[in-house]
DNA sequence: ATTATTAACGCAACATTGTTGCATTATAAA
DNA sequence: TTTATAATGCAACAATGTTGCGTTAATAAT
């Protein structure tokens, strides 16, 4: 594994994501960062943060991709993001329901590497 | 509800989707249809078919959107697409696992209108 | 503290995907 | 057959994501 560097772009973007209660899209991060860096750099930083398992990717029901920071113990070697995400149709906020992990019975001979559970509807604030 | 017409584009596209064992993207449908109609028409036909509840939309883990025909009894007034979809990382085929419906406990005051469950990994053929 | 290595960046250019307006065509009903 | 309008084709546009390459700057080595 190659060494990864701490740059101002990376720390700023990570700060934005960590300070947000909801998952953010590339465009939202771009707006919040007040063009601290190029649009391309944001894409690259986000990829890096996902690869380093510092943030995780969420696919919304409309296909837009959002990012949220990972809340997990530091000593975990490997963890999964198998919790549910809720996308509100009114306020358009995407939140991680970290404690809601669905159960299901898969047919044999499937190897699962990644999961994405997203619900949409109305969140408690908009209901 | 406005009347909807049966056009050659609509029937051809629906035929393609119905004959496919896996979910198809807009681009895949375009290729399979051998440019029977304009790219824009495909978008509009797909929207129409989703609205009419003849096909359903699946959001893949990479954010790409796929379409699959709905398998449900004709007399059902309303049905949900709460089954799991599996996206194979090797053959890139997206299949509906129609009988796998996950269960989960949502906190109170959430109103769910739509769901999207997608897993990725290796399908039985590629394992 | 200085130098060397190379990860990360900015910029430009491009590719893909999805949307909108409008004139024209064709479906289905009158 | 006529009529209303849903559906289409085309062009233009917008948004999003990718790639190549020369430059900048973070980190390690001296």
PDB file of C-alpha atoms (C1' of nucleotides) in Angstrom:
ATOM      1  CA  UNK A   1       0.000   0.000   0.000  1.00  0.00           C
ATOM      2  CA  UNK A   2       1.365   3.327  -1.131  1.00  0.00           C
ATOM      3  CA  UNK A   3       1.810   6.167   1.277  1.00  0.00           C
ATOM      4  CA  UNK A   4      -0.966   8.706   1.339  1.00  0.00           C
ATOM      5  CA  UNK A   5      -0.348  12.364   2.130  1.00  0.00           C
ATOM      6  CA  UNK A   6      -2.288  14.813   4.228  1.00  0.00           C
ATOM      7  CA  UNK A   7      -3.096  17.778   2.071  1.00  0.00           C
ATOM      8  CA  UNK A   8      -5.202  20.842   2.782  1.00  0.00           C
ATOM      9  CA  UNK A   9      -7.798  19.674   0.265  1.00  0.00           C
ATOM     10  CA  UNK A  10      -8.099  16.300   1.958  1.00  0.00           C
ATOM     11  CA  UNK A  11      -8.370  17.685   5.498  1.00  0.00           C
ATOM     12  CA  UNK A  12     -10.855  20.374   4.489  1.00  0.00           C
ATOM     13  CA  UNK A  13     -13.108  17.952   2.637  1.00  0.00           C
ATOM     14  CA  UNK A  14     -12.969  15.426   5.450  1.00  0.00           C
ATOM     15  CA  UNK A  15     -13.812  18.167   7.938  1.00  0.00           C
ATOM     16  CA  UNK A  16     -16.872  19.133   5.880  1.00  0.00           C
ATOM     17  CA  UNK A  17     -18.086  15.547   5.747  1.00  0.00           C
ATOM     18  CA  UNK A  18     -17.469  14.921   9.436  1.00  0.00           C
ATOM     19  CA  UNK A  19     -19.271  18.095  10.469  1.00  0.00           C
ATOM     20  CA  UNK A  20     -22.313  17.187   8.448  1.00  0.00           C
ATOM     21  CA  UNK A  21     -25.162  15.275  10.029  1.00  0.00           C
ATOM     22  CA  UNK A  22     -26.242  14.098   6.602  1.00  0.00           C
ATOM     23  CA  UNK A  23     -24.536  12.484   3.644  1.00  0.00           C
ATOM     24  CA  UNK A  24     -23.198  14.918   1.049  1.00  0.00           C
ATOM     25  CA  UNK A  25     -22.817  14.733  -2.707  1.00  0.00           C
ATOM     26  CA  UNK A  26     -19.771  15.855  -4.667  1.00  0.00           C
ATOM     27  CA  UNK A  27     -21.575  19.035  -5.718  1.00  0.00           C
ATOM     28  CA  UNK A  28     -22.668  19.826  -2.171  1.00  0.00           C
ATOM     29  CA  UNK A  29     -19.111  19.391  -0.934  1.00  0.00           C
ATOM     30  CA  UNK A  30     -17.888  21.635  -3.716  1.00  0.00           C
ATOM     31  CA  UNK A  31     -20.302  24.366  -2.672  1.00  0.00           C
ATOM     32  CA  UNK A  32     -19.493  24.019   1.030  1.00  0.00           C
ATOM     33  CA  UNK A  33     -15.752  24.152   0.388  1.00  0.00           C
ATOM     34  CA  UNK A  34     -16.020  27.524  -1.373  1.00  0.00           C
ATOM     35  CA  UNK A  35     -13.798  26.328  -4.236  1.00  0.00           C
ATOM     36  CA  UNK A  36     -10.801  25.631  -2.046  1.00  0.00           C
ATOM     37  CA  UNK A  37      -9.609  23.333  -4.816  1.00  0.00           C
ATOM     38  CA  UNK A  38     -10.445  22.097  -8.284  1.00  0.00           C
ATOM     39  CA  UNK A  39     -13.546  20.041  -9.003  1.00  0.00           C
ATOM     40  CA  UNK A  40     -11.374  17.138 -10.127  1.00  0.00           C
ATOM     41  CA  UNK A  41      -9.438  17.192  -6.870  1.00  0.00           C
ATOM     42  CA  UNK A  42     -12.648  16.692  -4.918  1.00  0.00           C
ATOM     43  CA  UNK A  43     -13.396  13.578  -6.958  1.00  0.00           C
ATOM     44  CA  UNK A  44      -9.906  12.273  -6.313  1.00  0.00           C
ATOM     45  CA  UNK A  45      -9.942  13.079  -2.591  1.00  0.00           C
ATOM     46  CA  UNK A  46     -13.319  11.376  -2.189  1.00  0.00           C
ATOM     47  CA  UNK A  47     -12.028   8.268  -3.946  1.00  0.00           C
ATOM     48  CA  UNK A  48      -8.992   8.244  -1.690  1.00  0.00           C
ATOM     49  CA  UNK A  49     -11.047   8.661   1.489  1.00  0.00           C
ATOM     50  CA  UNK A  50     -13.318   5.802   0.445  1.00  0.00           C
ATOM     51  CA  UNK A  51     -10.331   3.587  -0.339  1.00  0.00           C
ATOM     52  CA  UNK A  52      -8.830   4.419   3.054  1.00  0.00           C
ATOM     53  CA  UNK A  53     -12.156   3.488   4.661  1.00  0.00           C
ATOM     54  CA  UNK A  54     -12.533   6.892   6.278  1.00  0.00           C
ATOM     55  CA  UNK A  55     -15.777   7.721   4.518  1.00  0.00           C
ATOM     56  CA  UNK A  56     -18.331   5.548   2.773  1.00  0.00           C
ATOM     57  CA  UNK A  57     -20.315   5.877  -0.388  1.00  0.00           C
ATOM     58  CA  UNK A  58     -24.100   5.837  -0.513  1.00  0.00           C
ATOM     59  CA  UNK A  59     -26.117   5.476  -3.680  1.00  0.00           C
ATOM     60  CA  UNK A  60     -29.329   7.403  -3.533  1.00  0.00           C
ATOM     61  CA  UNK A  61     -32.561   6.248  -5.143  1.00  0.00           C
ATOM     62  CA  UNK A  62     -32.142   8.705  -7.969  1.00  0.00           C
ATOM     63  CA  UNK A  63     -28.649   7.379  -8.672  1.00  0.00           C
ATOM     64  CA  UNK A  64     -26.826  10.319  -7.117  1.00  0.00           C
ATOM     65  CA  UNK A  65     -23.881   9.386  -4.949  1.00  0.00           C
ATOM     66  CA  UNK A  66     -23.434  10.725  -1.431  1.00  0.00           C
ATOM     67  CA  UNK A  67     -20.631  10.434   1.095  1.00  0.00           C
ATOM     68  CA  UNK A  68     -20.719  10.103   4.862  1.00  0.00           C
ATOM     69  CA  UNK A  69     -18.002   9.560   7.434  1.00  0.00           C
ATOM     70  CA  UNK A  70     -17.542   6.107   8.910  1.00  0.00           C
ATOM     71  CA  UNK A  71     -18.431   5.714  12.561  1.00  0.00           C
ATOM     72  CA  UNK A  72     -16.690   2.638  13.805  1.00  0.00           C
ATOM     73  CA  UNK A  73     -14.200   1.586  16.394  1.00  0.00           C
ATOM     74  CA  UNK A  74     -10.595   2.203  15.463  1.00  0.00           C
ATOM     75  CA  UNK A  75      -9.461  -1.297  16.303  1.00  0.00           C
ATOM     76  CA  UNK A  76     -11.791  -2.965  13.845  1.00  0.00           C
ATOM     77  CA  UNK A  77      -9.752  -4.425  11.061  1.00  0.00           C
ATOM     78  CA  UNK A  78     -12.607  -4.750   8.656  1.00  0.00           C
ATOM     79  CA  UNK A  79     -16.080  -3.409   8.914  1.00  0.00           C
ATOM     80  CA  UNK A  80     -19.101  -3.330   6.664  1.00  0.00           C
ATOM     81  CA  UNK A  81     -21.557  -0.585   5.832  1.00  0.00           C
ATOM     82  CA  UNK A  82     -24.628  -2.713   5.965  1.00  0.00           C
ATOM     83  CA  UNK A  83     -26.861  -0.203   7.667  1.00  0.00           C
ATOM     84  CA  UNK A  84     -29.840   1.476   6.045  1.00  0.00           C
ATOM     85  CA  UNK A  85     -29.794   4.964   4.577  1.00  0.00           C
ATOM     86  CA  UNK A  86     -32.839   7.152   4.500  1.00  0.00           C
ATOM     87  CA  UNK A  87     -33.403   9.692   1.776  1.00  0.00           C
ATOM     88  CA  UNK A  88     -36.118  12.245   2.508  1.00  0.00           C
ATOM     89  CA  UNK A  89     -38.217  13.219  -0.482  1.00  0.00           C
ATOM     90  CA  UNK A  90     -39.055  16.612   0.979  1.00  0.00           C
ATOM     91  CA  UNK A  91     -35.858  17.977   2.539  1.00  0.00           C
ATOM     92  CA  UNK A  92     -33.644  15.766   0.346  1.00  0.00           C
ATOM     93  CA  UNK A  93     -31.371  14.921   3.237  1.00  0.00           C
ATOM     94  CA  UNK A  94     -29.735  11.523   3.321  1.00  0.00           C
ATOM     95  CA  UNK A  95     -29.074  10.149   6.787  1.00  0.00           C
ATOM     96  CA  UNK A  96     -27.362   7.005   7.997  1.00  0.00           C
ATOM     97  CA  UNK A  97     -29.522   4.836  10.226  1.00  0.00           C
ATOM     98  CA  UNK A  98     -26.448   3.207  11.708  1.00  0.00           C
ATOM     99  CA  UNK A  99     -28.313   0.829  13.970  1.00  0.00           C
ATOM    100  CA  UNK A 100     -30.760  -0.441  11.403  1.00  0.00           C
ATOM    101  CA  UNK A 101     -29.236  -3.484   9.782  1.00  0.00           C
ATOM    102  CA  UNK A 102     -31.608  -5.541   7.691  1.00  0.00           C
ATOM    103  CA  UNK A 103     -31.601  -9.331   7.712  1.00  0.00           C
ATOM    104  CA  UNK A 104     -32.299 -11.509   4.692  1.00  0.00           C
ATOM    105  CA  UNK A 105     -31.818 -15.054   3.448  1.00  0.00           C
ATOM    106  CA  UNK A 106     -29.740 -15.249   0.311  1.00  0.00           C
ATOM    107  CA  UNK A 107     -29.840 -18.293  -1.971  1.00  0.00           C
ATOM    108  CA  UNK A 108     -26.643 -20.389  -1.876  1.00  0.00           C
ATOM    109  CA  UNK A 109     -23.537 -19.575  -3.916  1.00  0.00           C
ATOM    110  CA  UNK A 110     -23.659 -15.833  -3.708  1.00  0.00           C
ATOM    111  CA  UNK A 111     -20.601 -14.004  -2.402  1.00  0.00           C
ATOM    112  CA  UNK A 112     -21.517 -10.560  -1.099  1.00  0.00           C
ATOM    113  CA  UNK A 113     -18.806  -7.911  -1.063  1.00  0.00           C
ATOM    114  CA  UNK A 114     -20.809  -4.724  -0.859  1.00  0.00           C
ATOM    115  CA  UNK A 115     -24.311  -3.719   0.140  1.00  0.00           C
ATOM    116  CA  UNK A 116     -26.481  -0.693  -0.360  1.00  0.00           C
ATOM    117  CA  UNK A 117     -29.807  -0.279   1.407  1.00  0.00           C
ATOM    118  CA  UNK A 118     -31.631   2.926   0.747  1.00  0.00           C
ATOM    119  CA  UNK A 119     -35.149   3.915   1.660  1.00  0.00           C
ATOM    120  CA  UNK A 120     -36.914   7.045   0.595  1.00  0.00           C
ATOM    121  CA  UNK A 121     -39.986   8.739   1.923  1.00  0.00           C
ATOM    122  CA  UNK A 122     -40.543  11.284   4.670  1.00  0.00           C
ATOM    123  CA  UNK A 123     -38.165  11.745   7.585  1.00  0.00           C
ATOM    124  CA  UNK A 124     -39.411  12.577  11.115  1.00  0.00           C
ATOM    125  CA  UNK A 125     -38.738  16.277  10.559  1.00  0.00           C
ATOM    126  CA  UNK A 126     -40.840  16.447   7.413  1.00  0.00           C
ATOM    127  CA  UNK A 127     -43.613  14.066   8.412  1.00  0.00           C
TER     128      UNK A 127
ATOM    129  CA  UNK B   1     -54.810   9.617 -15.757  1.00  0.00           C
ATOM    130  CA  UNK B   2     -54.082  10.399 -19.362  1.00  0.00           C
ATOM    131  CA  UNK B   3     -54.367   7.769 -22.049  1.00  0.00           C
ATOM    132  CA  UNK B   4     -51.158   6.100 -23.059  1.00  0.00           C
ATOM    133  CA  UNK B   5     -50.545   4.817 -26.561  1.00  0.00           C
ATOM    134  CA  UNK B   6     -48.930   1.666 -27.828  1.00  0.00           C
ATOM    135  CA  UNK B   7     -46.132   2.658 -30.129  1.00  0.00           C
ATOM    136  CA  UNK B   8     -43.481   0.583 -31.866  1.00  0.00           C
ATOM    137  CA  UNK B   9     -40.777   2.086 -29.673  1.00  0.00           C
ATOM    138  CA  UNK B  10     -42.660   1.189 -26.516  1.00  0.00           C
ATOM    139  CA  UNK B  11     -43.439  -2.394 -27.550  1.00  0.00           C
ATOM    140  CA  UNK B  12     -39.905  -3.027 -28.808  1.00  0.00           C
ATOM    141  CA  UNK B  13     -38.288  -1.684 -25.652  1.00  0.00           C
ATOM    142  CA  UNK B  14     -40.669  -3.617 -23.428  1.00  0.00           C
ATOM    143  CA  UNK B  15     -39.977  -6.763 -25.426  1.00  0.00           C
ATOM    144  CA  UNK B  16     -36.227  -6.304 -24.924  1.00  0.00           C
ATOM    145  CA  UNK B  17     -36.647  -5.861 -21.179  1.00  0.00           C
ATOM    146  CA  UNK B  18     -39.027  -8.812 -20.850  1.00  0.00           C
ATOM    147  CA  UNK B  19     -36.759 -11.116 -22.831  1.00  0.00           C
ATOM    148  CA  UNK B  20     -33.786 -10.257 -20.644  1.00  0.00           C
ATOM    149  CA  UNK B  21     -32.982 -12.363 -17.604  1.00  0.00           C
ATOM    150  CA  UNK B  22     -31.092  -9.440 -16.121  1.00  0.00           C
ATOM    151  CA  UNK B  23     -31.813  -5.781 -15.536  1.00  0.00           C
ATOM    152  CA  UNK B  24     -30.756  -3.466 -18.355  1.00  0.00           C
ATOM    153  CA  UNK B  25     -29.494   0.088 -18.438  1.00  0.00           C
ATOM    154  CA  UNK B  26     -30.602   2.774 -20.861  1.00  0.00           C
ATOM    155  CA  UNK B  27     -27.404   2.340 -22.877  1.00  0.00           C
ATOM    156  CA  UNK B  28     -27.771  -1.426 -23.006  1.00  0.00           C
ATOM    157  CA  UNK B  29     -31.340  -1.094 -24.244  1.00  0.00           C
ATOM    158  CA  UNK B  30     -30.174   1.391 -26.846  1.00  0.00           C
ATOM    159  CA  UNK B  31     -27.586  -1.078 -28.149  1.00  0.00           C
ATOM    160  CA  UNK B  32     -30.001  -4.006 -28.129  1.00  0.00           C
ATOM    161  CA  UNK B  33     -32.653  -2.020 -29.976  1.00  0.00           C
ATOM    162  CA  UNK B  34     -30.285  -1.241 -32.863  1.00  0.00           C
ATOM    163  CA  UNK B  35     -31.309   2.426 -32.856  1.00  0.00           C
ATOM    164  CA  UNK B  36     -34.931   1.742 -33.605  1.00  0.00           C
ATOM    165  CA  UNK B  37     -35.630   5.178 -32.196  1.00  0.00           C
ATOM    166  CA  UNK B  38     -33.939   8.241 -30.763  1.00  0.00           C
ATOM    167  CA  UNK B  39     -31.976   8.124 -27.514  1.00  0.00           C
ATOM    168  CA  UNK B  40     -34.406  10.612 -25.969  1.00  0.00           C
ATOM    169  CA  UNK B  41     -37.363   8.431 -26.856  1.00  0.00           C
ATOM    170  CA  UNK B  42     -35.863   5.552 -24.889  1.00  0.00           C
ATOM    171  CA  UNK B  43     -35.644   7.767 -21.806  1.00  0.00           C
ATOM    172  CA  UNK B  44     -39.248   8.822 -22.252  1.00  0.00           C
ATOM    173  CA  UNK B  45     -40.520   5.282 -22.896  1.00  0.00           C
ATOM    174  CA  UNK B  46     -38.690   3.989 -19.813  1.00  0.00           C
ATOM    175  CA  UNK B  47     -40.217   6.739 -17.686  1.00  0.00           C
ATOM    176  CA  UNK B  48     -43.635   5.868 -19.040  1.00  0.00           C
ATOM    177  CA  UNK B  49     -43.220   2.147 -18.385  1.00  0.00           C
ATOM    178  CA  UNK B  50     -42.117   2.846 -14.805  1.00  0.00           C
ATOM    179  CA  UNK B  51     -45.064   5.177 -14.248  1.00  0.00           C
ATOM    180  CA  UNK B  52     -47.409   2.513 -15.599  1.00  0.00           C
ATOM    181  CA  UNK B  53     -45.824   0.009 -13.226  1.00  0.00           C
ATOM    182  CA  UNK B  54     -44.861  -2.349 -16.043  1.00  0.00           C
ATOM    183  CA  UNK B  55     -41.138  -2.176 -15.318  1.00  0.00           C
ATOM    184  CA  UNK B  56     -39.213  -1.097 -12.247  1.00  0.00           C
ATOM    185  CA  UNK B  57     -36.082   0.900 -11.672  1.00  0.00           C
ATOM    186  CA  UNK B  58     -33.010  -0.435  -9.913  1.00  0.00           C
ATOM    187  CA  UNK B  59     -30.143   1.703  -8.722  1.00  0.00           C
ATOM    188  CA  UNK B  60     -26.853  -0.114  -8.986  1.00  0.00           C
ATOM    189  CA  UNK B  61     -23.994   0.310  -6.523  1.00  0.00           C
ATOM    190  CA  UNK B  62     -22.102   2.477  -8.964  1.00  0.00           C
ATOM    191  CA  UNK B  63     -25.096   4.763  -9.385  1.00  0.00           C
ATOM    192  CA  UNK B  64     -26.113   3.440 -12.783  1.00  0.00           C
ATOM    193  CA  UNK B  65     -29.811   2.852 -13.248  1.00  0.00           C
ATOM    194  CA  UNK B  66     -31.177  -0.415 -14.585  1.00  0.00           C
ATOM    195  CA  UNK B  67     -34.634  -1.537 -15.559  1.00  0.00           C
ATOM    196  CA  UNK B  68     -36.383  -4.882 -15.160  1.00  0.00           C
ATOM    197  CA  UNK B  69     -39.916  -6.023 -15.874  1.00  0.00           C
ATOM    198  CA  UNK B  70     -42.303  -6.427 -12.980  1.00  0.00           C
ATOM    199  CA  UNK B  71     -43.370  -9.956 -12.149  1.00  0.00           C
ATOM    200  CA  UNK B  72     -46.553  -9.727 -10.173  1.00  0.00           C
ATOM    201  CA  UNK B  73     -50.128 -10.851 -10.357  1.00  0.00           C
ATOM    202  CA  UNK B  74     -52.338  -8.759 -12.578  1.00  0.00           C
ATOM    203  CA  UNK B  75     -55.051  -8.288 -10.001  1.00  0.00           C
ATOM    204  CA  UNK B  76     -52.778  -6.648  -7.456  1.00  0.00           C
ATOM    205  CA  UNK B  77     -53.785  -3.042  -7.143  1.00  0.00           C
ATOM    206  CA  UNK B  78     -50.565  -1.910  -5.596  1.00  0.00           C
ATOM    207  CA  UNK B  79     -47.308  -3.751  -5.181  1.00  0.00           C
ATOM    208  CA  UNK B  80     -43.869  -2.899  -3.924  1.00  0.00           C
ATOM    209  CA  UNK B  81     -40.444  -3.682  -5.258  1.00  0.00           C
ATOM    210  CA  UNK B  82     -38.862  -4.506  -1.968  1.00  0.00           C
ATOM    211  CA  UNK B  83     -36.834  -7.464  -3.127  1.00  0.00           C
ATOM    212  CA  UNK B  84     -33.048  -7.544  -3.298  1.00  0.00           C
ATOM    213  CA  UNK B  85     -31.037  -7.003  -6.448  1.00  0.00           C
ATOM    214  CA  UNK B  86     -27.696  -8.603  -6.999  1.00  0.00           C
ATOM    215  CA  UNK B  87     -25.005  -6.954  -9.075  1.00  0.00           C
ATOM    216  CA  UNK B  88     -22.134  -9.224 -10.089  1.00  0.00           C
ATOM    217  CA  UNK B  89     -18.723  -7.593 -10.043  1.00  0.00           C
ATOM    218  CA  UNK B  90     -17.354  -9.943 -12.662  1.00  0.00           C
ATOM    219  CA  UNK B  91     -20.054 -10.389 -15.317  1.00  0.00           C
ATOM    220  CA  UNK B  92     -21.739  -7.092 -14.356  1.00  0.00           C
ATOM    221  CA  UNK B  93     -25.174  -8.601 -14.616  1.00  0.00           C
ATOM    222  CA  UNK B  94     -27.898  -7.311 -12.326  1.00  0.00           C
ATOM    223  CA  UNK B  95     -30.521  -9.833 -11.342  1.00  0.00           C
ATOM    224  CA  UNK B  96     -33.695  -9.555  -9.306  1.00  0.00           C
ATOM    225  CA  UNK B  97     -33.832 -11.917  -6.346  1.00  0.00           C
ATOM    226  CA  UNK B  98     -37.594 -11.677  -6.262  1.00  0.00           C
ATOM    227  CA  UNK B  99     -38.079 -13.880  -3.253  1.00  0.00           C
ATOM    228  CA  UNK B 100     -35.471 -12.267  -1.045  1.00  0.00           C
ATOM    229  CA  UNK B 101     -37.192  -9.534   0.917  1.00  0.00           C
ATOM    230  CA  UNK B 102     -35.169  -8.156   3.791  1.00  0.00           C
ATOM    231  CA  UNK B 103     -36.684  -7.347   7.161  1.00  0.00           C
ATOM    232  CA  UNK B 104     -35.629  -4.459   9.390  1.00  0.00           C
ATOM    233  CA  UNK B 105     -36.841  -2.379  12.312  1.00  0.00           C
ATOM    234  CA  UNK B 106     -37.151   1.267  11.491  1.00  0.00           C
ATOM    235  CA  UNK B 107     -37.253   3.923  14.213  1.00  0.00           C
ATOM    236  CA  UNK B 108     -40.655   5.585  14.649  1.00  0.00           C
ATOM    237  CA  UNK B 109     -41.896   8.468  12.496  1.00  0.00           C
ATOM    238  CA  UNK B 110     -40.406   7.409   9.200  1.00  0.00           C
ATOM    239  CA  UNK B 111     -42.718   7.064   6.228  1.00  0.00           C
ATOM    240  CA  UNK B 112     -41.241   4.804   3.581  1.00  0.00           C
ATOM    241  CA  UNK B 113     -42.386   5.273  -0.004  1.00  0.00           C
ATOM    242  CA  UNK B 114     -39.640   3.565  -1.967  1.00  0.00           C
ATOM    243  CA  UNK B 115     -36.882   1.066  -1.280  1.00  0.00           C
ATOM    244  CA  UNK B 116     -33.739  -0.023  -3.027  1.00  0.00           C
ATOM    245  CA  UNK B 117     -31.716  -3.006  -1.859  1.00  0.00           C
ATOM    246  CA  UNK B 118     -28.672  -3.858  -3.881  1.00  0.00           C
ATOM    247  CA  UNK B 119     -25.869  -6.276  -3.128  1.00  0.00           C
ATOM    248  CA  UNK B 120     -22.720  -6.692  -5.125  1.00  0.00           C
ATOM    249  CA  UNK B 121     -20.164  -9.463  -5.217  1.00  0.00           C
ATOM    250  CA  UNK B 122     -19.946 -12.673  -7.180  1.00  0.00           C
ATOM    251  CA  UNK B 123     -22.974 -14.441  -8.624  1.00  0.00           C
ATOM    252  CA  UNK B 124     -23.225 -18.264  -8.728  1.00  0.00           C
ATOM    253  CA  UNK B 125     -22.023 -18.319 -12.343  1.00  0.00           C
ATOM    254  CA  UNK B 126     -18.863 -16.369 -11.576  1.00  0.00           C
ATOM    255  CA  UNK B 127     -18.045 -17.850  -8.182  1.00  0.00           C
TER     256      UNK B 127
ATOM    257  C1'  DA C   1      18.409  22.378   6.829  1.00  0.00           C
ATOM    258  C1'  DT C   2      18.663  20.764   2.172  1.00  0.00           C
ATOM    259  C1'  DT C   3      17.645  17.690  -1.399  1.00  0.00           C
ATOM    260  C1'  DA C   4      15.138  14.069  -3.747  1.00  0.00           C
ATOM    261  C1'  DT C   5      11.055  11.388  -4.599  1.00  0.00           C
ATOM    262  C1'  DT C   6       6.580  11.172  -6.044  1.00  0.00           C
ATOM    263  C1'  DA C   7       1.756  11.829  -4.300  1.00  0.00           C
ATOM    264  C1'  DA C   8      -1.383  15.205  -5.162  1.00  0.00           C
ATOM    265  C1'  DC C   9      -2.926  19.126  -7.707  1.00  0.00           C
ATOM    266  C1'  DG C  10      -4.728  22.388 -11.510  1.00  0.00           C
ATOM    267  C1'  DC C  11      -6.076  22.856 -15.954  1.00  0.00           C
ATOM    268  C1'  DA C  12      -7.914  21.622 -20.250  1.00  0.00           C
ATOM    269  C1'  DA C  13     -10.209  18.613 -22.908  1.00  0.00           C
ATOM    270  C1'  DC C  14     -13.239  14.966 -23.416  1.00  0.00           C
ATOM    271  C1'  DA C  15     -16.983  11.253 -22.550  1.00  0.00           C
ATOM    272  C1'  DT C  16     -21.252   9.945 -20.757  1.00  0.00           C
ATOM    273  C1'  DT C  17     -25.696  10.572 -19.154  1.00  0.00           C
ATOM    274  C1'  DG C  18     -29.838  12.850 -18.705  1.00  0.00           C
ATOM    275  C1'  DT C  19     -33.039  17.053 -19.821  1.00  0.00           C
ATOM    276  C1'  DT C  20     -35.811  20.544 -22.439  1.00  0.00           C
ATOM    277  C1'  DG C  21     -38.201  23.003 -26.262  1.00  0.00           C
ATOM    278  C1'  DC C  22     -40.412  22.714 -30.392  1.00  0.00           C
ATOM    279  C1'  DA C  23     -41.938  21.311 -34.861  1.00  0.00           C
ATOM    280  C1'  DT C  24     -43.567  16.955 -36.884  1.00  0.00           C
ATOM    281  C1'  DT C  25     -45.623  12.333 -36.877  1.00  0.00           C
ATOM    282  C1'  DA C  26     -48.726   8.818 -35.821  1.00  0.00           C
ATOM    283  C1'  DT C  27     -52.107   6.607 -32.589  1.00  0.00           C
ATOM    284  C1'  DA C  28     -56.679   6.030 -31.125  1.00  0.00           C
ATOM    285  C1'  DA C  29     -61.082   7.944 -30.499  1.00  0.00           C
ATOM    286  C1'  DA C  30     -65.056  10.565 -32.437  1.00  0.00           C
TER     287       DA C  30
ATOM    288  C1'  DT D   1     -62.302  10.094 -42.477  1.00  0.00           C
ATOM    289  C1'  DT D   2     -61.471  13.562 -39.495  1.00  0.00           C
ATOM    290  C1'  DT D   3     -59.657  15.265 -35.192  1.00  0.00           C
ATOM    291  C1'  DA D   4     -57.127  15.705 -30.833  1.00  0.00           C
ATOM    292  C1'  DT D   5     -53.024  15.059 -28.771  1.00  0.00           C
ATOM    293  C1'  DA D   6     -49.624  11.507 -27.204  1.00  0.00           C
ATOM    294  C1'  DA D   7     -45.362  10.378 -28.822  1.00  0.00           C
ATOM    295  C1'  DT D   8     -41.324  11.148 -31.616  1.00  0.00           C
ATOM    296  C1'  DG D   9     -36.968  13.247 -33.706  1.00  0.00           C
ATOM    297  C1'  DC D  10     -33.781  16.659 -33.615  1.00  0.00           C
ATOM    298  C1'  DA D  11     -30.948  20.052 -31.738  1.00  0.00           C
ATOM    299  C1'  DA D  12     -29.150  22.197 -28.039  1.00  0.00           C
ATOM    300  C1'  DC D  13     -27.989  22.219 -23.451  1.00  0.00           C
ATOM    301  C1'  DA D  14     -26.674  20.897 -18.518  1.00  0.00           C
ATOM    302  C1'  DA D  15     -24.656  18.024 -15.186  1.00  0.00           C
ATOM    303  C1'  DT D  16     -21.498  14.676 -13.868  1.00  0.00           C
ATOM    304  C1'  DG D  17     -17.523  12.077 -14.102  1.00  0.00           C
ATOM    305  C1'  DT D  18     -12.828  10.821 -16.435  1.00  0.00           C
ATOM    306  C1'  DT D  19      -8.081  11.241 -18.419  1.00  0.00           C
ATOM    307  C1'  DG D  20      -3.524  13.151 -19.616  1.00  0.00           C
ATOM    308  C1'  DC D  21       0.064  16.000 -18.478  1.00  0.00           C
ATOM    309  C1'  DG D  22       2.946  19.508 -16.655  1.00  0.00           C
ATOM    310  C1'  DT D  23       3.478  21.654 -12.058  1.00  0.00           C
ATOM    311  C1'  DT D  24       3.288  21.912  -7.008  1.00  0.00           C
ATOM    312  C1'  DA D  25       4.055  20.470  -2.549  1.00  0.00           C
ATOM    313  C1'  DA D  26       4.208  16.740   1.208  1.00  0.00           C
ATOM    314  C1'  DT D  27       7.199  13.438   3.097  1.00  0.00           C
ATOM    315  C1'  DA D  28      11.377  10.807   3.466  1.00  0.00           C
ATOM    316  C1'  DA D  29      16.269  10.579   2.969  1.00  0.00           C
ATOM    317  C1'  DT D  30      20.653  12.824   3.299  1.00  0.00           C
TER     318       DT D  30
END
